[in-house]
PDB file of C-alpha atoms (C1' of nucleotides) in Angstrom:
ATOM      1  CA  UNK M  11       0.000   0.000   0.000  1.00 76.00           C
ATOM      2  CA  UNK M  12       1.393   3.350  -0.990  1.00 88.00           C
ATOM      3  CA  UNK M  13       2.124   5.808   1.735  1.00 92.00           C
ATOM      4  CA  UNK M  14      -0.488   8.481   2.129  1.00 96.00           C
ATOM      5  CA  UNK M  15      -0.201  12.098   3.107  1.00 98.00           C
ATOM      6  CA  UNK M  16      -2.142  14.212   5.559  1.00 98.00           C
ATOM      7  CA  UNK M  17      -2.336  17.613   7.167  1.00 98.00           C
ATOM      8  CA  UNK M  18      -3.295  18.318  10.749  1.00 98.00           C
ATOM      9  CA  UNK M  19      -3.981  21.659  12.373  1.00 97.00           C
ATOM     10  CA  UNK M  20      -3.151  22.947  15.783  1.00 97.00           C
ATOM     11  CA  UNK M  21      -3.447  26.331  17.391  1.00 95.00           C
ATOM     12  CA  UNK M  22       0.109  27.099  18.445  1.00 95.00           C
ATOM     13  CA  UNK M  23      -1.229  28.755  21.586  1.00 93.00           C
ATOM     14  CA  UNK M  24      -2.694  25.402  22.592  1.00 93.00           C
ATOM     15  CA  UNK M  25      -0.092  23.017  21.154  1.00 95.00           C
ATOM     16  CA  UNK M  26       2.729  24.127  18.896  1.00 96.00           C
ATOM     17  CA  UNK M  27       5.309  22.453  16.697  1.00 97.00           C
ATOM     18  CA  UNK M  28       7.823  23.494  19.366  1.00 97.00           C
ATOM     19  CA  UNK M  29       5.863  21.619  22.027  1.00 97.00           C
ATOM     20  CA  UNK M  30       5.649  18.633  19.703  1.00 97.00           C
ATOM     21  CA  UNK M  31       9.403  18.537  19.081  1.00 98.00           C
ATOM     22  CA  UNK M  32      10.137  19.028  22.757  1.00 97.00           C
ATOM     23  CA  UNK M  33       8.032  15.987  23.602  1.00 97.00           C
ATOM     24  CA  UNK M  34       9.414  14.062  20.609  1.00 97.00           C
ATOM     25  CA  UNK M  35       5.858  13.227  19.579  1.00 96.00           C
ATOM     26  CA  UNK M  36       2.360  13.164  20.946  1.00 97.00           C
ATOM     27  CA  UNK M  37      -0.960  11.433  21.125  1.00 97.00           C
ATOM     28  CA  UNK M  38      -3.084  13.401  18.645  1.00 97.00           C
ATOM     29  CA  UNK M  39      -6.252  13.426  20.710  1.00 96.00           C
ATOM     30  CA  UNK M  40      -9.228  15.693  21.226  1.00 94.00           C
ATOM     31  CA  UNK M  41     -10.626  15.448  17.687  1.00 95.00           C
ATOM     32  CA  UNK M  42     -14.420  15.716  17.929  1.00 94.00           C
ATOM     33  CA  UNK M  43     -15.486  16.092  14.332  1.00 94.00           C
ATOM     34  CA  UNK M  44     -16.680  13.122  12.343  1.00 93.00           C
ATOM     35  CA  UNK M  45     -14.945  13.925   9.060  1.00 94.00           C
ATOM     36  CA  UNK M  46     -11.677  14.419  10.907  1.00 96.00           C
ATOM     37  CA  UNK M  47     -12.299  11.220  12.851  1.00 95.00           C
ATOM     38  CA  UNK M  48     -12.714   9.209   9.658  1.00 95.00           C
ATOM     39  CA  UNK M  49      -9.444  10.644   8.390  1.00 96.00           C
ATOM     40  CA  UNK M  50      -7.632   9.664  11.585  1.00 97.00           C
ATOM     41  CA  UNK M  51      -8.919   6.112  11.153  1.00 96.00           C
ATOM     42  CA  UNK M  52      -7.480   5.991   7.633  1.00 96.00           C
ATOM     43  CA  UNK M  53      -3.968   6.935   8.764  1.00 97.00           C
ATOM     44  CA  UNK M  54      -1.378   4.182   8.526  1.00 97.00           C
ATOM     45  CA  UNK M  55       1.910   3.829  10.305  1.00 98.00           C
ATOM     46  CA  UNK M  56       4.591   5.613   8.319  1.00 97.00           C
ATOM     47  CA  UNK M  57       2.226   8.050   6.584  1.00 98.00           C
ATOM     48  CA  UNK M  58       3.582  11.591   6.520  1.00 98.00           C
ATOM     49  CA  UNK M  59       1.603  14.406   8.093  1.00 98.00           C
ATOM     50  CA  UNK M  60       2.091  18.128   7.611  1.00 98.00           C
ATOM     51  CA  UNK M  61       1.791  20.134  10.818  1.00 98.00           C
ATOM     52  CA  UNK M  62      -0.121  23.400  10.356  1.00 97.00           C
ATOM     53  CA  UNK M  63      -0.353  26.252  12.824  1.00 97.00           C
ATOM     54  CA  UNK M  64      -3.844  27.738  12.672  1.00 96.00           C
ATOM     55  CA  UNK M  65      -5.226  31.090  13.865  1.00 94.00           C
ATOM     56  CA  UNK M  66      -2.199  33.075  15.016  1.00 93.00           C
ATOM     57  CA  UNK M  67       0.396  31.740  12.593  1.00 95.00           C
ATOM     58  CA  UNK M  68      -1.480  30.260   9.650  1.00 96.00           C
ATOM     59  CA  UNK M  69       1.426  28.328   8.180  1.00 97.00           C
ATOM     60  CA  UNK M  70       2.623  24.785   7.598  1.00 98.00           C
ATOM     61  CA  UNK M  71       5.643  24.478   9.852  1.00 97.00           C
ATOM     62  CA  UNK M  72       6.812  20.890   9.888  1.00 97.00           C
ATOM     63  CA  UNK M  73       6.573  17.274   8.824  1.00 98.00           C
ATOM     64  CA  UNK M  74       5.527  14.479  11.134  1.00 98.00           C
ATOM     65  CA  UNK M  75       4.942  10.766  10.768  1.00 98.00           C
ATOM     66  CA  UNK M  76       2.288   8.379  12.021  1.00 98.00           C
ATOM     67  CA  UNK M  77       3.889   6.245  14.729  1.00 98.00           C
ATOM     68  CA  UNK M  78       0.738   4.442  15.898  1.00 98.00           C
ATOM     69  CA  UNK M  79      -2.532   3.906  14.078  1.00 97.00           C
ATOM     70  CA  UNK M  80      -5.893   4.927  15.497  1.00 96.00           C
ATOM     71  CA  UNK M  81      -7.024   3.782  18.904  1.00 96.00           C
ATOM     72  CA  UNK M  82      -9.733   5.028  21.285  1.00 95.00           C
ATOM     73  CA  UNK M  83      -9.069   8.601  22.359  1.00 95.00           C
ATOM     74  CA  UNK M  84      -8.155   8.470  26.061  1.00 93.00           C
ATOM     75  CA  UNK M  85      -9.639  11.956  26.518  1.00 92.00           C
ATOM     76  CA  UNK M  86     -13.077  10.963  25.182  1.00 90.00           C
ATOM     77  CA  UNK M  87     -15.987   9.296  26.972  1.00 84.00           C
ATOM     78  CA  UNK M  88     -17.237   7.780  23.750  1.00 87.00           C
ATOM     79  CA  UNK M  89     -14.789   5.127  22.433  1.00 87.00           C
ATOM     80  CA  UNK M  90     -15.700   5.958  18.857  1.00 90.00           C
ATOM     81  CA  UNK M  91     -13.503   9.044  19.068  1.00 94.00           C
ATOM     82  CA  UNK M  92      -9.975   8.082  18.146  1.00 95.00           C
ATOM     83  CA  UNK M  93      -6.423   9.333  18.433  1.00 97.00           C
ATOM     84  CA  UNK M  94      -3.190   8.484  16.623  1.00 97.00           C
ATOM     85  CA  UNK M  95       0.403   8.921  17.721  1.00 98.00           C
ATOM     86  CA  UNK M  96       2.531  11.329  15.704  1.00 98.00           C
ATOM     87  CA  UNK M  97       6.262  11.944  15.901  1.00 98.00           C
ATOM     88  CA  UNK M  98       8.245  14.825  14.385  1.00 98.00           C
ATOM     89  CA  UNK M  99      10.284  14.202  11.244  1.00 98.00           C
ATOM     90  CA  UNK M 100      11.699  17.676  10.637  1.00 97.00           C
ATOM     91  CA  UNK M 101      10.640  21.305  10.485  1.00 97.00           C
ATOM     92  CA  UNK M 102      10.250  23.029   7.130  1.00 97.00           C
ATOM     93  CA  UNK M 103      13.228  25.247   6.474  1.00 96.00           C
ATOM     94  CA  UNK M 104      10.781  28.062   5.915  1.00 96.00           C
ATOM     95  CA  UNK M 105       7.127  27.914   7.077  1.00 97.00           C
ATOM     96  CA  UNK M 106       4.663  27.920   4.182  1.00 97.00           C
ATOM     97  CA  UNK M 107       1.944  30.454   4.894  1.00 97.00           C
ATOM     98  CA  UNK M 108      -1.704  30.030   4.060  1.00 97.00           C
ATOM     99  CA  UNK M 109      -1.392  33.123   1.853  1.00 96.00           C
ATOM    100  CA  UNK M 110       1.407  31.424  -0.095  1.00 96.00           C
ATOM    101  CA  UNK M 111      -0.650  28.262  -0.435  1.00 97.00           C
ATOM    102  CA  UNK M 112      -3.654  30.227  -1.680  1.00 96.00           C
ATOM    103  CA  UNK M 113      -1.451  31.974  -4.227  1.00 95.00           C
ATOM    104  CA  UNK M 114      -0.404  28.630  -5.687  1.00 95.00           C
ATOM    105  CA  UNK M 115      -2.772  27.387  -8.382  1.00 94.00           C
ATOM    106  CA  UNK M 116      -1.622  23.791  -7.930  1.00 94.00           C
ATOM    107  CA  UNK M 117      -2.823  23.927  -4.330  1.00 96.00           C
ATOM    108  CA  UNK M 118      -6.260  25.374  -5.037  1.00 94.00           C
ATOM    109  CA  UNK M 119      -7.970  22.042  -4.358  1.00 93.00           C
ATOM    110  CA  UNK M 120      -6.472  21.620  -0.890  1.00 95.00           C
ATOM    111  CA  UNK M 121      -9.059  21.002   1.789  1.00 93.00           C
ATOM    112  CA  UNK M 122      -7.150  23.527   3.873  1.00 95.00           C
ATOM    113  CA  UNK M 123      -8.284  26.160   1.382  1.00 94.00           C
ATOM    114  CA  UNK M 124     -11.694  24.788   0.495  1.00 92.00           C
ATOM    115  CA  UNK M 125     -12.887  23.691   3.913  1.00 93.00           C
ATOM    116  CA  UNK M 126     -11.088  25.818   6.441  1.00 91.00           C
ATOM    117  CA  UNK M 127     -12.602  24.233   9.523  1.00 92.00           C
ATOM    118  CA  UNK M 128     -11.536  20.650   8.892  1.00 95.00           C
ATOM    119  CA  UNK M 129      -8.701  19.820  11.296  1.00 96.00           C
ATOM    120  CA  UNK M 130      -7.447  16.504   9.867  1.00 97.00           C
ATOM    121  CA  UNK M 131      -7.378  16.122   6.106  1.00 97.00           C
ATOM    122  CA  UNK M 132      -5.882  13.961   3.387  1.00 97.00           C
ATOM    123  CA  UNK M 133      -3.654  15.640   0.819  1.00 96.00           C
ATOM    124  CA  UNK M 134      -2.319  14.368  -2.465  1.00 96.00           C
ATOM    125  CA  UNK M 135       1.283  13.355  -2.838  1.00 96.00           C
ATOM    126  CA  UNK M 136       1.819  16.115  -5.402  1.00 96.00           C
ATOM    127  CA  UNK M 137       0.347  18.657  -2.999  1.00 97.00           C
ATOM    128  CA  UNK M 138       2.542  17.405  -0.189  1.00 97.00           C
ATOM    129  CA  UNK M 139       5.620  17.677  -2.369  1.00 97.00           C
ATOM    130  CA  UNK M 140       4.608  21.098  -3.617  1.00 97.00           C
ATOM    131  CA  UNK M 141       4.314  22.434  -0.081  1.00 97.00           C
ATOM    132  CA  UNK M 142       7.661  20.896   0.826  1.00 97.00           C
ATOM    133  CA  UNK M 143       9.227  22.607  -2.143  1.00 96.00           C
ATOM    134  CA  UNK M 144       7.721  25.931  -1.116  1.00 96.00           C
ATOM    135  CA  UNK M 145       9.168  25.324   2.331  1.00 95.00           C
ATOM    136  CA  UNK M 146      12.675  24.745   1.035  1.00 89.00           C
ATOM    137  CA  UNK M 147      13.122  27.536  -1.492  1.00 75.00           C
ATOM    138  CA  UNK M 148      13.304  31.317  -1.046  1.00 65.00           C
ATOM    139  CA  UNK M 149      10.006  33.042  -1.823  1.00 53.00           C
ATOM    140  CA  UNK M 150      11.549  34.845  -4.790  1.00 52.00           C
ATOM    141  CA  UNK M 151      12.398  31.569  -6.508  1.00 51.00           C
ATOM    142  CA  UNK M 152       9.431  29.460  -5.492  1.00 47.00           C
ATOM    143  CA  UNK M 153       7.169  30.097  -8.463  1.00 48.00           C
ATOM    144  CA  UNK M 154       8.604  27.399 -10.698  1.00 47.00           C
TER     145      UNK M 154
ATOM    146  C1'  DG P  17     -13.692  42.010  16.911  1.00 73.65           C
ATOM    147  C1'  DC P  18     -16.372  40.303  13.217  1.00 73.65           C
ATOM    148  C1'  DC P  19     -18.309  36.995  10.485  1.00 73.65           C
ATOM    149  C1'  DA P  20     -18.682  32.868   7.335  1.00 73.65           C
ATOM    150  C1'  DA P  21     -18.789  28.025   7.401  1.00 73.65           C
ATOM    151  C1'  DC P  22     -20.089  24.156   9.519  1.00 73.65           C
ATOM    152  C1'  DG P  23     -21.875  20.993  13.078  1.00 73.65           C
ATOM    153  C1'  DT P  24     -25.148  19.975  16.737  1.00 73.65           C
ATOM    154  C1'  DT P  25     -29.293  20.376  19.329  1.00 73.65           C
ATOM    155  C1'  DG P  26     -33.993  20.554  20.175  1.00 73.65           C
ATOM    156  C1'  DG P  27     -38.783  22.151  19.233  1.00 73.65           C
ATOM    157  C1'  DC P  28     -42.366  21.188  16.290  1.00 73.65           C
TER     158       DC P  28
ATOM    159  C1'  DG V  13     -37.748  14.976   9.131  1.00 73.65           C
ATOM    160  C1'  DC V  14     -37.271  19.927   8.955  1.00 73.65           C
ATOM    161  C1'  DC V  15     -35.220  23.941  10.378  1.00 73.65           C
ATOM    162  C1'  DA V  16     -34.130  27.708  13.619  1.00 73.65           C
ATOM    163  C1'  DA V  17     -31.042  28.639  17.198  1.00 73.65           C
ATOM    164  C1'  DC V  18     -26.809  28.196  18.979  1.00 73.65           C
ATOM    165  C1'  DG V  19     -21.766  26.986  19.590  1.00 73.65           C
ATOM    166  C1'  DT V  20     -17.149  26.466  17.622  1.00 73.65           C
ATOM    167  C1'  DT V  21     -13.466  27.081  14.411  1.00 73.65           C
ATOM    168  C1'  DG V  22     -10.585  29.843  12.057  1.00 73.65           C
ATOM    169  C1'  DG V  23      -9.690  33.412   8.434  1.00 73.65           C
ATOM    170  C1'  DC V  24      -9.721  38.242   7.834  1.00 73.65           C
TER     171       DC V  24
END
DNA sequence: GCCAACGTTGGC
DNA sequence: GCCAACGTTGGC
């Protein structure tokens, strides 16, 4: 099975990439939206997950990896809510802002753009790679 | 601070 | 089963 790609959101004021790196990973719990829940269930060990800072930062800041597939969310009363374990892979050299993503025609279909409230979403491999590229190159040279 | 989008709840 | 009211998320 080919590796899949995802994007998860977190408010940095609540839980930031810095917190995540400091802890060397985390249980991604607290998701209480059904669409997001179904996405968590689809995650497989080894899948790569972009880490997005919502609200105050509005940028993709790092890459993480699924370390444990879905299991009942320990913070939920209802066992249908699930969590996964994520570990950091590396930060992006340069965060990729939502504005930059919206300016990129090849990223116009991203759920991040089209459905801003979804907190766990699948992304295509090409989209994942595009964002990585934007995160590695200076803004002046990133249009190609 | 405002508001649009979306989900949930509850009255009917 | 419909829909109005309300709460939450998150961009602007």
